[in-house]
Amino acid sequence: MPQFMLVFYRAVVVLGVTSILALLLFNRSFVDDYVYQGSVRRPKELKVDHGSGKVLVTINPNDVINDHFKTIGGKTKRPDNELRLEDFKGHEGLVHRNLSKVEAMECRLPDLDPWNEKALYYINKGRDRMYGCVGTYTQGTFMKNGKVMLTAEEIGNSTQCLFRCYYPKDDYTFTYGHWQEISVEPDCDILEVNCTRKHDPLYNYNTLHTQIYRQYHYFQTKPTAKPPTSTTPPDLLDVKKPHSDTPPNPKPDVHMIIFDSVSTTQFMRSMPATVHVLREEMEAVVMPNVNKVGINSRPNGYALLMGRQAYEMEKSPINDERKPKINMYDMCGYYLEQDQFIGYEFKKKGYTTLFSEDWELGVFNWPNCFGFGKTPVDHYMRPFQLRLESKKYRDENATMKNHLYWEMCREAHEYQMDYLKDFIDVYPDIPKFSITWFTYLAHDDANGLFHVDLYFKRFFRNYKKKLSNSFLFVMGDHGYRFGGIRRTKTGEAEDKNPLLMVVVPEHLRGNDNLIKNMRENGKHLTTHYDTFATMVDIAYNAPNWNKETVFNGMNKTNIPVRLEGESYLHPFKLDKPRNCNNQRVPFDFCNCQLKQVDRSNETEFGYRIAQFMVDKMNQALTFHNHTHLCSTLELNKKLPIEVEEFEPELRFNAFKVTFKVLPGEGHLWGFVQMHGENRDDKNAKFSLISERLARLDEYEPTAFCSSSPYVKPYCYCKEIFSMTSSTTTTSKPPKS
């Protein structure tokens, strides 16, 4: 009998262990959501989605403790599968070499640590703007096989619906189609649906849907999905499979996924699960030394998507003056159809194209630029954003936007990703190029990415097979530009260092020459001009590439595009060091490390140089006819002025100055060059190196009266100033 009990006990143990292993093996999402990285997150409550049978978890952010980091003895320990500090090291020969007069133009790259303690001070991993959201609006319609369908509940309610298409015209307008019965197949990507019920005259349902409408010619047939040949879950990818030597299509797909205002290190801190999938399962190459080329999205977007310099580059100790072919002021005043938009280049080579942004004033439109006068791509999501946000089309109370976002507990990026996924699914047989640009996620929130980490991890894992013949650029346009973290040295360097991770097609991952080139090039200063050149290289040359291709120089034959950068698929030309001058990076944004000496204790000099900058700001308000809108500014001398001198031994006479102004306590910084014998010379003259001065704090609430991007950061609306002064004058002193 005891022997029997022993055998029975062993069998139970084996069965239990086997069951657990099976659960972990075949329910990967369970593993990811509950035990990924040994997370200590605990569900606040469990809900069951009866449609899918899955357990839905609601997380309380107050319970999110050390989610991506573990603190041991007061020190931060990184999870093993996240990026290491060595991924951010610059070229050893440059990092440790001291500048001399001969080598002054050689770039020493910064060593950025994602887990720098000064950065971690500002991190809130529990930040989730949708936490606690309870859906109050349910869509009664959905898209299936290119048609609008009613849910079972709405069919039971005898609901009747019509739809109408939105056809994009230019960047600011679209045209409406006729209202039609939902039995008709919509010939558009964006459509509005309106429903009523005969027995309920007060019922009125109105919503938007997106799809990818593919028009088939008479000689074409719709591609059908192949039946599955294996029961193995598609995302069990811990064991890497051999690379395929031949692609399904000689022209690889190209997808750009752009996170506005996200630096390399910020992405590593905020998205460890996504980074893990990209690096370990899709073999992404990190390009850690990208340098932004302008202050915000506009100049960086032009460099990235047009290969164009947008602003003038002022002369400085490390830069020659460089004027763009067409400056931004003129560029805003004409349509972009004749320019070298990267989408046009792929279209010329037989690609079908897509472009989506989540903000109505996109990279080519803010604040008042013409943008595109005709639809620039085959699939343009712009009518969706115009309908929700544009004054011309939105509801008086933003009813539609509230329905689709807050009342459904959905964010803008989810609609964009649905659009992208549909694009990938609908065109399995045609090469594809897409740009998906997220602004709302992180532009105004340094902690805005934490809550979407698992969302994007699942996307990349679930679509990995469909992306196997794709170049994938996961990137930022610049780093985070405002707030507490930006006022630190770490934040300043991060602002200049936008994210870039590149996934190459599966059949090229075994090309050691290609991967070596990318890793070596990544040790040097790179810019958006290089990314543009790389995409042009792909558009014109990729069909000839295979595992044996030697990447020893870009073939520029028959490429009618002006390139300011180099494709980082080939070795960079290093006959001279890559630096901010020859890579068209202004002094203000150059991440090459210069010796800096604090001069903040020289109060009188600080007042003089800061006052010069305030005078320039007031001159700009006058030049742009804003004196009737904005208050005249004064230097706040009650607060310290921060002054740092660059390379005093080399006599650069260049200074970074940070100060505050009145009224409004605007916090600004910029770069100035002194022309004089020394800092005690009261007759010394100053000149601005910065194209314009930048704000370190949010200014929209006090600069709403201005729409000019050139002086808005300087503006404190007189309307506010007069209201504040009136309140101060009429208020009674408190009783003693």
mmCIF file with all atom_site columns, C-alpha atoms in Angstrom, residues 399 578 628 702:
data_model
loop_
_atom_site.group_PDB
_atom_site.id
_atom_site.type_symbol
_atom_site.label_atom_id
_atom_site.label_alt_id
_atom_site.label_comp_id
_atom_site.label_asym_id
_atom_site.label_entity_id
_atom_site.label_seq_id
_atom_site.pdbx_PDB_ins_code
_atom_site.Cartn_x
_atom_site.Cartn_y
_atom_site.Cartn_z
_atom_site.occupancy
_atom_site.B_iso_or_equiv
_atom_site.pdbx_formal_charge
_atom_site.auth_seq_id
_atom_site.auth_comp_id
_atom_site.auth_asym_id
_atom_site.auth_atom_id
_atom_site.pdbx_PDB_model_num
ATOM 1 C CA . THR A 1 399 ? -18.936 64.576 -29.762 1.00 0.00 ? 399 THR A CA 1
ATOM 2 C CA . ARG A 1 578 ? 31.806  62.978 -38.864 1.00 0.00 ? 578 ARG A CA 1
ATOM 3 C CA . HIS A 1 628 ? -0.123  94.446 -29.528 1.00 0.00 ? 628 HIS A CA 1
ATOM 4 C CA . THR A 1 702 ? 0.191   81.812 -21.643 1.00 0.00 ? 702 THR A CA 1
#
